[in-house]
mmCIF file of C-alpha atoms in Angstrom:
data_model
loop_
_atom_site.group_PDB
_atom_site.id
_atom_site.type_symbol
_atom_site.label_atom_id
_atom_site.label_comp_id
_atom_site.label_asym_id
_atom_site.label_seq_id
_atom_site.Cartn_x
_atom_site.Cartn_y
_atom_site.Cartn_z
ATOM 1 C CA MET A 1 52.517 225.866 76.766
ATOM 2 C CA SER A 2 55.938 227.525 77.016
ATOM 3 C CA ALA A 3 58.633 227.139 74.527
ATOM 4 C CA VAL A 4 60.827 225.457 77.139
ATOM 5 C CA GLN A 5 58.072 222.987 77.884
ATOM 6 C CA GLN A 6 57.611 222.292 74.193
ATOM 7 C CA ASN A 7 61.241 221.714 73.769
ATOM 8 C CA ILE A 8 61.274 219.249 76.772
ATOM 9 C CA ASN A 9 58.193 217.350 75.377
ATOM 10 C CA SER A 10 60.002 217.271 71.921
ATOM 11 C CA LYS A 11 63.039 215.897 73.380
ATOM 12 C CA LYS A 12 61.068 213.195 75.238
ATOM 13 C CA GLU A 13 59.359 212.246 72.032
ATOM 14 C CA VAL A 14 62.710 212.006 70.158
ATOM 15 C CA ASP A 15 64.127 209.780 72.955
ATOM 16 C CA ASN A 16 61.057 207.625 72.875
ATOM 17 C CA MET A 17 61.366 207.179 69.209
ATOM 18 C CA LYS A 18 65.098 206.318 69.392
ATOM 19 C CA TRP A 19 64.248 203.661 72.085
ATOM 20 C CA ILE A 20 61.446 202.153 69.877
ATOM 21 C CA LYS A 21 63.809 202.146 66.850
ATOM 22 C CA SER A 22 66.631 200.594 68.911
ATOM 23 C CA THR A 23 64.195 198.008 70.351
ATOM 24 C CA LEU A 24 62.814 196.943 66.881
ATOM 25 C CA VAL A 25 66.254 196.716 65.344
ATOM 26 C CA LEU A 26 67.353 194.465 68.286
ATOM 27 C CA SER A 27 64.223 192.381 67.869
ATOM 28 C CA VAL A 28 64.724 191.909 64.254
ATOM 29 C CA MET A 29 68.298 190.818 64.794
ATOM 30 C CA LEU A 30 67.367 188.306 67.453
ATOM 31 C CA MET A 31 64.591 186.860 65.223
ATOM 32 C CA THR A 32 66.961 186.573 62.265
ATOM 33 C CA ALA A 33 69.600 184.766 64.470
ATOM 34 C CA GLN A 34 66.909 182.462 65.709
ATOM 35 C CA MET A 35 65.839 181.601 62.175
ATOM 36 C CA VAL A 36 69.390 181.194 60.917
ATOM 37 C CA TYR A 37 70.813 179.245 63.859
ATOM 38 C CA GLY A 38 67.596 177.833 65.489
ATOM 39 C CA THR A 39 66.913 177.551 69.152
ATOM 40 C CA ASP A 40 66.455 173.819 69.581
ATOM 41 C CA ARG A 41 70.094 172.784 68.915
ATOM 42 C CA THR A 42 72.920 173.139 71.358
ATOM 43 C CA ASP A 43 76.578 172.480 71.069
ATOM 44 C CA SER A 44 75.922 169.090 72.871
ATOM 45 C CA ASP A 45 73.775 168.166 69.707
ATOM 46 C CA VAL A 46 76.842 168.658 67.444
ATOM 47 C CA ARG A 47 79.597 165.890 67.161
ATOM 48 C CA THR A 48 83.060 167.144 66.528
ATOM 49 C CA VAL A 49 85.278 165.040 64.119
ATOM 50 C CA GLU A 50 88.955 166.089 63.929
ATOM 51 C CA ILE A 51 90.925 165.071 60.863
ATOM 52 C CA THR A 52 94.564 165.875 59.970
ATOM 53 C CA GLY A 53 95.964 165.879 56.462
ATOM 54 C CA THR A 54 99.737 165.214 56.122
ATOM 55 C CA ASP A 55 102.457 165.124 53.582
ATOM 56 C CA ASN A 56 102.021 161.280 53.147
ATOM 57 C CA MET A 57 98.742 161.979 51.272
ATOM 58 C CA ARG A 58 96.419 160.410 54.033
ATOM 59 C CA PHE A 59 93.707 161.542 56.171
ATOM 60 C CA SER A 60 94.207 160.620 59.869
ATOM 61 C CA VAL A 61 90.499 159.547 59.936
ATOM 62 C CA GLU A 62 89.656 157.399 56.927
ATOM 63 C CA GLU A 63 86.203 156.379 58.166
ATOM 64 C CA ILE A 64 83.475 158.297 59.966
ATOM 65 C CA GLU A 65 80.313 156.515 61.274
ATOM 66 C CA ALA A 66 77.362 158.847 61.393
ATOM 67 C CA SER A 67 73.545 158.726 61.887
ATOM 68 C CA PRO A 68 71.104 160.160 59.347
ATOM 69 C CA GLY A 69 70.438 163.852 60.148
ATOM 70 C CA GLU A 70 73.239 164.093 62.616
ATOM 71 C CA THR A 71 75.167 167.416 62.761
ATOM 72 C CA ILE A 72 78.979 167.123 62.479
ATOM 73 C CA ARG A 73 81.581 169.727 63.059
ATOM 74 C CA LEU A 74 84.499 168.812 61.209
ATOM 75 C CA VAL A 75 87.835 170.336 62.214
ATOM 76 C CA PHE A 76 90.508 169.835 59.467
ATOM 77 C CA ASN A 77 94.152 170.508 60.353
ATOM 78 C CA VAL A 78 97.137 170.257 57.932
ATOM 79 C CA GLU A 79 100.645 169.220 59.262
ATOM 80 C CA SER A 80 103.254 170.004 56.732
ATOM 81 C CA ASN A 81 106.561 171.773 56.234
ATOM 82 C CA ILE A 82 106.159 171.985 52.409
ATOM 83 C CA PRO A 83 105.162 175.395 51.209
ATOM 84 C CA PRO A 84 101.419 175.655 50.437
ATOM 85 C CA ALA A 85 101.905 176.236 46.704
ATOM 86 C CA ALA A 86 103.194 172.729 46.544
ATOM 87 C CA MET A 87 101.271 170.976 49.467
ATOM 88 C CA GLN A 88 97.679 171.897 50.432
ATOM 89 C CA HIS A 89 94.756 169.814 51.467
ATOM 90 C CA ASN A 90 90.928 169.935 51.772
ATOM 91 C CA VAL A 91 88.060 167.507 52.642
ATOM 92 C CA VAL A 92 85.325 167.359 50.109
ATOM 93 C CA ILE A 93 82.372 165.100 51.081
ATOM 94 C CA LEU A 94 80.512 163.881 47.861
ATOM 95 C CA ASP A 95 76.920 162.878 47.534
ATOM 96 C CA LEU A 96 75.874 159.181 46.884
ATOM 97 C CA GLY A 97 76.355 157.954 43.409
ATOM 98 C CA VAL A 98 78.946 160.532 42.400
ATOM 99 C CA ASP A 99 81.587 159.384 39.882
ATOM 100 C CA VAL A 100 84.437 160.247 42.211
ATOM 101 C CA ASP A 101 87.278 159.748 39.523
ATOM 102 C CA GLY A 102 85.378 161.999 37.230
ATOM 103 C CA PHE A 103 84.734 164.603 39.858
ATOM 104 C CA VAL A 104 88.337 164.826 40.861
ATOM 105 C CA GLU A 105 89.578 164.734 37.254
ATOM 106 C CA THR A 106 87.481 167.840 36.295
ATOM 107 C CA SER A 107 88.255 169.608 39.581
ATOM 108 C CA ILE A 108 92.008 169.684 38.945
ATOM 109 C CA SER A 109 91.543 172.763 36.685
ATOM 110 C CA ALA A 110 89.375 174.659 39.234
ATOM 111 C CA ARG A 111 92.202 176.106 41.241
ATOM 112 C CA ASP A 112 90.283 179.318 41.840
ATOM 113 C CA ASN A 113 87.426 177.308 43.289
ATOM 114 C CA GLU A 114 89.216 175.293 45.887
ATOM 115 C CA TYR A 115 89.821 172.638 43.264
ATOM 116 C CA ILE A 116 86.111 171.911 43.045
ATOM 117 C CA ASP A 117 84.595 171.925 39.533
ATOM 118 C CA PRO A 118 81.924 174.814 39.647
ATOM 119 C CA GLU A 119 79.777 172.703 37.363
ATOM 120 C CA LYS A 120 79.654 169.888 39.879
ATOM 121 C CA GLU A 121 79.222 171.850 43.131
ATOM 122 C CA ASP A 122 75.782 170.324 43.449
ATOM 123 C CA GLN A 123 77.521 167.005 44.035
ATOM 124 C CA VAL A 124 79.184 168.232 47.218
ATOM 125 C CA ILE A 125 77.518 167.804 50.610
ATOM 126 C CA ALA A 126 80.215 169.880 52.403
ATOM 127 C CA ASN A 127 83.857 170.914 51.975
ATOM 128 C CA THR A 128 86.667 172.645 53.962
ATOM 129 C CA LEU A 129 88.918 175.383 52.537
ATOM 130 C CA MET A 130 92.070 174.321 50.730
ATOM 131 C CA ILE A 131 94.733 174.960 53.391
ATOM 132 C CA GLY A 132 98.414 174.532 54.007
ATOM 133 C CA GLY A 133 100.629 173.426 56.858
ATOM 134 C CA GLY A 134 99.679 174.833 60.205
ATOM 135 C CA GLU A 135 96.325 175.950 59.094
ATOM 136 C CA THR A 136 92.759 174.732 60.208
ATOM 137 C CA SER A 137 89.476 174.887 58.401
ATOM 138 C CA GLU A 138 86.218 174.034 60.280
ATOM 139 C CA ILE A 139 82.817 173.269 58.712
ATOM 140 C CA GLU A 140 79.505 172.086 60.163
ATOM 141 C CA PHE A 141 77.046 170.050 58.175
ATOM 142 C CA THR A 142 74.081 167.907 58.494
ATOM 143 C CA VAL A 143 74.535 164.249 57.556
ATOM 144 C CA PRO A 144 72.322 163.128 54.778
ATOM 145 C CA GLU A 145 69.068 161.168 55.621
ATOM 146 C CA THR A 146 69.823 158.333 53.092
ATOM 147 C CA PRO A 147 71.946 155.531 54.509
ATOM 148 C CA GLY A 148 75.149 154.681 52.429
ATOM 149 C CA GLU A 149 78.838 155.236 51.938
ATOM 150 C CA TYR A 150 79.704 158.858 51.133
ATOM 151 C CA THR A 151 83.221 159.187 49.794
ATOM 152 C CA TYR A 152 85.304 162.173 50.953
ATOM 153 C CA VAL A 153 88.520 163.181 49.131
ATOM 154 C CA CYS A 154 91.191 165.811 48.894
ATOM 155 C CA THR A 155 90.939 167.519 45.559
ATOM 156 C CA PHE A 156 94.458 168.959 45.389
ATOM 157 C CA PRO A 157 96.080 167.721 42.156
ATOM 158 C CA GLY A 158 97.220 164.110 42.606
ATOM 159 C CA HIS A 159 96.149 163.583 46.212
ATOM 160 C CA TYR A 160 92.994 161.521 45.716
ATOM 161 C CA GLN A 161 94.999 159.283 43.327
ATOM 162 C CA ALA A 162 97.768 158.929 45.998
ATOM 163 C CA GLY A 163 95.201 157.518 48.519
ATOM 164 C CA MET A 164 93.782 160.777 50.193
ATOM 165 C CA VAL A 165 90.292 159.368 50.508
ATOM 166 C CA GLY A 166 87.774 158.409 53.223
ATOM 167 C CA VAL A 167 84.244 157.305 53.771
ATOM 168 C CA LEU A 168 81.398 158.831 55.629
ATOM 169 C CA ARG A 169 79.236 155.668 56.494
ATOM 170 C CA VAL A 170 75.643 156.640 57.240
ATOM 171 C CA SER A 171 73.531 153.953 58.924
ATOM 172 C CA SER A 172 70.402 154.148 61.035
#
């Protein structure tokens, strides 16, 4: 076999190896995405709930009815003309049986953790980011299987006490 033919065959082998490697990488990426996001759920299986927080310390939606296991996309908007240092909001959905007053009280000092006490994060089902006027935070979560009333609050200092609270009512 000539040197030219060997170079051609060698180039074909390199090209084949590149193709195999690219195919393997793409396959792994697709399998990972399938495991993370699943294939049996579509956007039509996700219910979107929009809530607005305002300067009057109230959520625009104070009650959400949900079914056990349902997937909810919560889109949280803040309408405020006050600078974020003085007025921010979040939505923190707490598990059943949580001492809401105690949770909020210890979370006041957790500024660097979205005003959520790091030692009580296991009591949180889902939470948005702490955001200011004109901002939006979006989360997606699965509603707990256990029926009941799950409290959601804004943990910015003083907001829960001023009435920024709601209920996620789960019933079958």
